Short mmCIF file of C-alpha atoms in Angstrom, two decimals:
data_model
loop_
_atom_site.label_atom_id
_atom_site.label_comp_id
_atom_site.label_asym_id
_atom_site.label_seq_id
_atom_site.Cartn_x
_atom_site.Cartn_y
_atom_site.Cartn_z
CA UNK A 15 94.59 145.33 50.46
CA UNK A 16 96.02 148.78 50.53
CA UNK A 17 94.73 150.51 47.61
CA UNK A 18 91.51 149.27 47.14
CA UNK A 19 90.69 149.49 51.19
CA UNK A 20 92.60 153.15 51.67
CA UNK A 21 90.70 154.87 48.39
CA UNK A 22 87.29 152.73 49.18
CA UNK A 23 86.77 153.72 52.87
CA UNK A 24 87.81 157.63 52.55
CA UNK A 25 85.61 157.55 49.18
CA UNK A 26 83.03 155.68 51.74
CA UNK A 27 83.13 157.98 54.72
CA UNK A 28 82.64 161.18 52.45
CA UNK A 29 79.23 159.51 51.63
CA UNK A 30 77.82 158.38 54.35
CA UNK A 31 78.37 159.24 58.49
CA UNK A 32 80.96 158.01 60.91
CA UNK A 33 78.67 155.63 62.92
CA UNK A 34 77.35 154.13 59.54
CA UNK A 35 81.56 152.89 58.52
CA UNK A 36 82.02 151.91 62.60
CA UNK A 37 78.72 149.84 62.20
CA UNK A 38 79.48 148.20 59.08
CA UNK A 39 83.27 147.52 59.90
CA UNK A 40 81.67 145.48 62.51
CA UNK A 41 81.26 143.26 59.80
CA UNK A 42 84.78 142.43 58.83
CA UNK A 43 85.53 139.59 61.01
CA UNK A 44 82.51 138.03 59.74
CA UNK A 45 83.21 138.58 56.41
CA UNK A 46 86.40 137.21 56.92
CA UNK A 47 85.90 133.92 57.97
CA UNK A 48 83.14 133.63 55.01
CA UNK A 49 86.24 134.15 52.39
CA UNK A 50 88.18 131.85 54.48
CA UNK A 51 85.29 128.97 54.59
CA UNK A 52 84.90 129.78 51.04
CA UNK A 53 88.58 129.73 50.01
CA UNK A 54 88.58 126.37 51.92
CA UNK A 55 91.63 128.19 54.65
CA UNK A 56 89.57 127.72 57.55
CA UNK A 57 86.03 125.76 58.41
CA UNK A 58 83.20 127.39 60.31
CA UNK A 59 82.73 125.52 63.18
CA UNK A 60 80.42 126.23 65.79
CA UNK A 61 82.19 127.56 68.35
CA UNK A 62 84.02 130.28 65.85
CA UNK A 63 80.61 130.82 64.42
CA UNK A 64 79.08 131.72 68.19
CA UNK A 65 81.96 133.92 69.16
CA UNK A 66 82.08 136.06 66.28
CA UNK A 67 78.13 136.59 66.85
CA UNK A 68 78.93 137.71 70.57
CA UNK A 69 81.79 139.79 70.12
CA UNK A 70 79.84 141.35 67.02
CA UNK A 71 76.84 142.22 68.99
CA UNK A 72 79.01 143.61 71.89
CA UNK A 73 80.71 145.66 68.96
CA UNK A 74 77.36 146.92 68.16
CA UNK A 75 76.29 147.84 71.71
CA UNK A 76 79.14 149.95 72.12
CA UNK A 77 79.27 151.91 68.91
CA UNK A 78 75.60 152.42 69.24
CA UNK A 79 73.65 150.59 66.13
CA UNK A 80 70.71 151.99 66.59
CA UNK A 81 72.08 155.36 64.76
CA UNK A 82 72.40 153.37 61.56
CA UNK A 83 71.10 155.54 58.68
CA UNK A 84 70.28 153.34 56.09
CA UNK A 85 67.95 156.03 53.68
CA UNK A 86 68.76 158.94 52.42
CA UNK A 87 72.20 159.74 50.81
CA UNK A 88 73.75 157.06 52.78
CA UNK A 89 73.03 154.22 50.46
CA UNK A 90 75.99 154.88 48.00
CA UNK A 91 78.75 155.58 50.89
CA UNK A 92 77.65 152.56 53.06
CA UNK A 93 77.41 150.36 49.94
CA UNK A 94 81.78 151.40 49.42
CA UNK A 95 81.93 150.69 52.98
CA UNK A 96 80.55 147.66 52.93
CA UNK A 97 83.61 146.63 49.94
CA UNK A 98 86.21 148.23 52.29
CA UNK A 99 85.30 145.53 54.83
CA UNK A 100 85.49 142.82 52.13
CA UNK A 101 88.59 143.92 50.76
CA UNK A 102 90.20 143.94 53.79
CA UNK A 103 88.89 140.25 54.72
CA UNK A 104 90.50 138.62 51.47
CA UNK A 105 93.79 140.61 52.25
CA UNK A 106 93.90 138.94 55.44
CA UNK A 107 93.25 135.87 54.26
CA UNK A 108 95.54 135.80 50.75
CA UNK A 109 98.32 136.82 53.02
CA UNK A 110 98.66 134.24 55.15
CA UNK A 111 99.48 131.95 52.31
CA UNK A 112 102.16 134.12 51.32
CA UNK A 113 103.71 134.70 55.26
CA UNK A 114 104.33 130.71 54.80
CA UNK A 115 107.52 131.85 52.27
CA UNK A 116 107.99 135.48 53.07
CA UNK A 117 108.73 137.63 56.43
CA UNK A 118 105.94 140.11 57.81
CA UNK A 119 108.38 142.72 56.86
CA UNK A 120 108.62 141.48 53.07
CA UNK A 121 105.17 141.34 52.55
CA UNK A 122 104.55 144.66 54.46
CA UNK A 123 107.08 146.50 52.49
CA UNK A 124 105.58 145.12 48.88
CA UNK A 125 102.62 145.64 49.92
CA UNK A 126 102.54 149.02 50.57
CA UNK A 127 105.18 149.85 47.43
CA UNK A 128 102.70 148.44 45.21
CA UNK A 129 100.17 150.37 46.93
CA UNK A 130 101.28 153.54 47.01
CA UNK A 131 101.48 153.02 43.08
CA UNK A 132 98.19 152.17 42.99
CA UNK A 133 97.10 155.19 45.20
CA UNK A 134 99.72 157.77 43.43
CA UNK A 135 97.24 158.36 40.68
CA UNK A 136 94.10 159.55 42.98
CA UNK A 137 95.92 161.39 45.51
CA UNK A 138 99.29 163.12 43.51
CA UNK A 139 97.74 165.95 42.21
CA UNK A 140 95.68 166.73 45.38
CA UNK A 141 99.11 166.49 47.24
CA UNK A 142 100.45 169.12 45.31
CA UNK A 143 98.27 171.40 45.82
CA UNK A 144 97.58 171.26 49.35
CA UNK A 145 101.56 170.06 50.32
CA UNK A 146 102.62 173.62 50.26
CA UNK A 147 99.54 174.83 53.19
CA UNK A 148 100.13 172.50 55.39
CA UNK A 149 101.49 173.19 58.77
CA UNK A 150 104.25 171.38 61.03
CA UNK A 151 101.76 170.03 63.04
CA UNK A 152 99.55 168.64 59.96
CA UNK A 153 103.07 167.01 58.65
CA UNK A 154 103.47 165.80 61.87
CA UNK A 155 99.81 164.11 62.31
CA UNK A 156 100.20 162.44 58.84
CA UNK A 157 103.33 161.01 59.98
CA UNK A 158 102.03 159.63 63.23
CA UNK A 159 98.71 158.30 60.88
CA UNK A 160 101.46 156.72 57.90
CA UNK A 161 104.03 155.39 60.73
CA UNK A 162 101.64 153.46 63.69
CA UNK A 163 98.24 153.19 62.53
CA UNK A 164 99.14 152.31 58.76
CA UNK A 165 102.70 150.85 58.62
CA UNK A 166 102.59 149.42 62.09
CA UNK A 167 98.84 148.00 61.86
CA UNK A 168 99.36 146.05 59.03
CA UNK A 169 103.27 144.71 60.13
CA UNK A 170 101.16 143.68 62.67
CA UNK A 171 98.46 141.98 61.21
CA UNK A 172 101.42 140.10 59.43
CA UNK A 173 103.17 139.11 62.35
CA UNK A 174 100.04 137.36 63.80
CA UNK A 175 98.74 135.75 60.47
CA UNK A 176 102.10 134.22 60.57
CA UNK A 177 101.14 132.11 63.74
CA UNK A 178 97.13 132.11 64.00
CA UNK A 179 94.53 132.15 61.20
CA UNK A 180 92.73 134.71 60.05
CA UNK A 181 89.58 134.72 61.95
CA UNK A 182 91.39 134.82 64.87
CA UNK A 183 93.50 138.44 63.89
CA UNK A 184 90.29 139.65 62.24
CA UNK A 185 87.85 139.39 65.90
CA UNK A 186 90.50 141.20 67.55
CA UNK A 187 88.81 144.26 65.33
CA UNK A 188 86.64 144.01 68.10
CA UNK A 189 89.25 145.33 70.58
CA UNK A 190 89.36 148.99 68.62
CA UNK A 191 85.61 150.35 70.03
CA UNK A 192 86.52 149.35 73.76
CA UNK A 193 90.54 151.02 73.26
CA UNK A 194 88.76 153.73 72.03
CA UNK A 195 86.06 154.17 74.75
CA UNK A 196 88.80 153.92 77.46
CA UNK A 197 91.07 156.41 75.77
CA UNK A 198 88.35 158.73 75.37
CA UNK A 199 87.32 158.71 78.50
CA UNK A 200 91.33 159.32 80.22
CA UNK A 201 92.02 162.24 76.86
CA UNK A 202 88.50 163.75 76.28
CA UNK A 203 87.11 163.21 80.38
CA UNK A 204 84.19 161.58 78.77
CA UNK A 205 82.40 158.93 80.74
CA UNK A 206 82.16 155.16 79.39
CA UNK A 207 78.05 154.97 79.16
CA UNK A 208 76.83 151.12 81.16
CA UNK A 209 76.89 150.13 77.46
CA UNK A 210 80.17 150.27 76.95
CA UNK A 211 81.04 147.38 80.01
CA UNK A 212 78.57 145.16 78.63
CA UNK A 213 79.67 145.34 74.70
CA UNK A 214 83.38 145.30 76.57
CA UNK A 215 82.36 142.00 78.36
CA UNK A 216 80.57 140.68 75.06
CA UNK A 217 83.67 141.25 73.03
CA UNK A 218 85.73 139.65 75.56
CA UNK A 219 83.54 136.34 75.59
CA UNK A 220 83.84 136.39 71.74
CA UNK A 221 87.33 137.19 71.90
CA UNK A 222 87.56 133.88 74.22
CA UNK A 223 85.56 131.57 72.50
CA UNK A 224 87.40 131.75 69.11
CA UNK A 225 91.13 131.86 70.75
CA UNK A 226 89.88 128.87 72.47
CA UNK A 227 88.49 127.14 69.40
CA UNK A 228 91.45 128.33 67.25
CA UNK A 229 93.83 126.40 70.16
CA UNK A 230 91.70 123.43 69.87
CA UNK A 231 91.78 123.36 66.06
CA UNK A 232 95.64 123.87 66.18
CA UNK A 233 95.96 120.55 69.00
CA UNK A 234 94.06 118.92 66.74
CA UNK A 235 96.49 119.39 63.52
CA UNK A 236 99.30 118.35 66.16
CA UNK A 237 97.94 115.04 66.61
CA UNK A 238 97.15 114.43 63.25
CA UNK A 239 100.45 115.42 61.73
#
């Protein structure tokens, strides 16, 4: 979940462009629920099925899939991508099994212990040699990147598998091209393109329709138990 999606994606993104890992990350709540289904966690019903489809295509308008390179060099680094996504989608769905015995903060901290162990190898003698040339700011960059969108991503992702299943946490990807569109355009003065409302309101009518099926599904196990 840590090692294998950290090392996977960087090794990815070196290979192939930054539209080609935002395209195929698109894939990972879809990929999710298949592990779920498969795993027998969850059951694709319909109404999970169609809002994953919607939010996914509203995903798509936004980040612009038409800039998909597929030939070339690209084959190798989308290909890692692609495993990134998959990687990620059984984490979140092994984990909530263990969340039924163990606080977010338990499994957060063991995960990322047996991580770093697992990333120590690839990255320790790289450290070394750059550690020494890097500036305040740099230190202070990777700390913001370790501390809120690392550490405090996947606490999060904890805390919610906890209470909803993981479909539900993994559509919410869908959320990160429209934060991103809006923060661009208050930091960087950029203007949101007409695409970016209607993949916004596409994502938001995905967004609905599985929190609305995911209530349903949870009534449901409160009548039968």
């Amino acid at each position: 979940g840590v090692t294998a999606n950290m090392l996977i994606f960087i090794e990815g993104l070196s290979r192939t462009t930054a539209t080609n890992a935002i395209v195929i990350g698109t894939t990972i709540p879809v990929i999710t629920v298949g592990v779920a289904v498969v795993l027998r966690k969850e059951a694709a019903t319909l109404a999970k099925v169609v809002g994953l489809a919607v939010a996914c295509i509203g995903a798509l308008v936004i980040v612009g899939a038409g800039r998909f390179e597929a030939g070339g060099g690209r084959l190798v680094g989308n290909l890692l991508i692609v495993c990134n996504s998959l990687s990620f989608s059984i984490y979140l769905v092994i984990s909530r099994r263990l969340l039924a015995t163990y606080s977010p903060m338990t499994v957060v901290a063991w995960t990322f212990v047996f991580g770093a162990l697992g990333v120590l190898p690839f990255g320790a003698h790289a450290l070394a040699v750059t550690a020494p040339h890097v500036s305040t700011r740099g230190w202070l960059c990777v700390a913001y990147i370790v501390t809120f969108p690392t550490v405090g991503t996947y606490f999060l992702n904890m805390f919610a598998l906890q209470r909803v299943p993981a479909s539900l946490v993994a559509i919410y990807i869908y959320v990160q091209p429209v934060v991103g569109a809006l923060m661009a355009a208050a930091a960087l003065d950029e203007r949101p393109a007409p695409s970016t409302y209607v993949g916004g309101a596409l994502i938001g009518a995905g967004i609905w329709l599985v929190t609305r099926e995911a209530r349903r599904m949870r009534a449901l196990r409160a009548m039968r138990g």
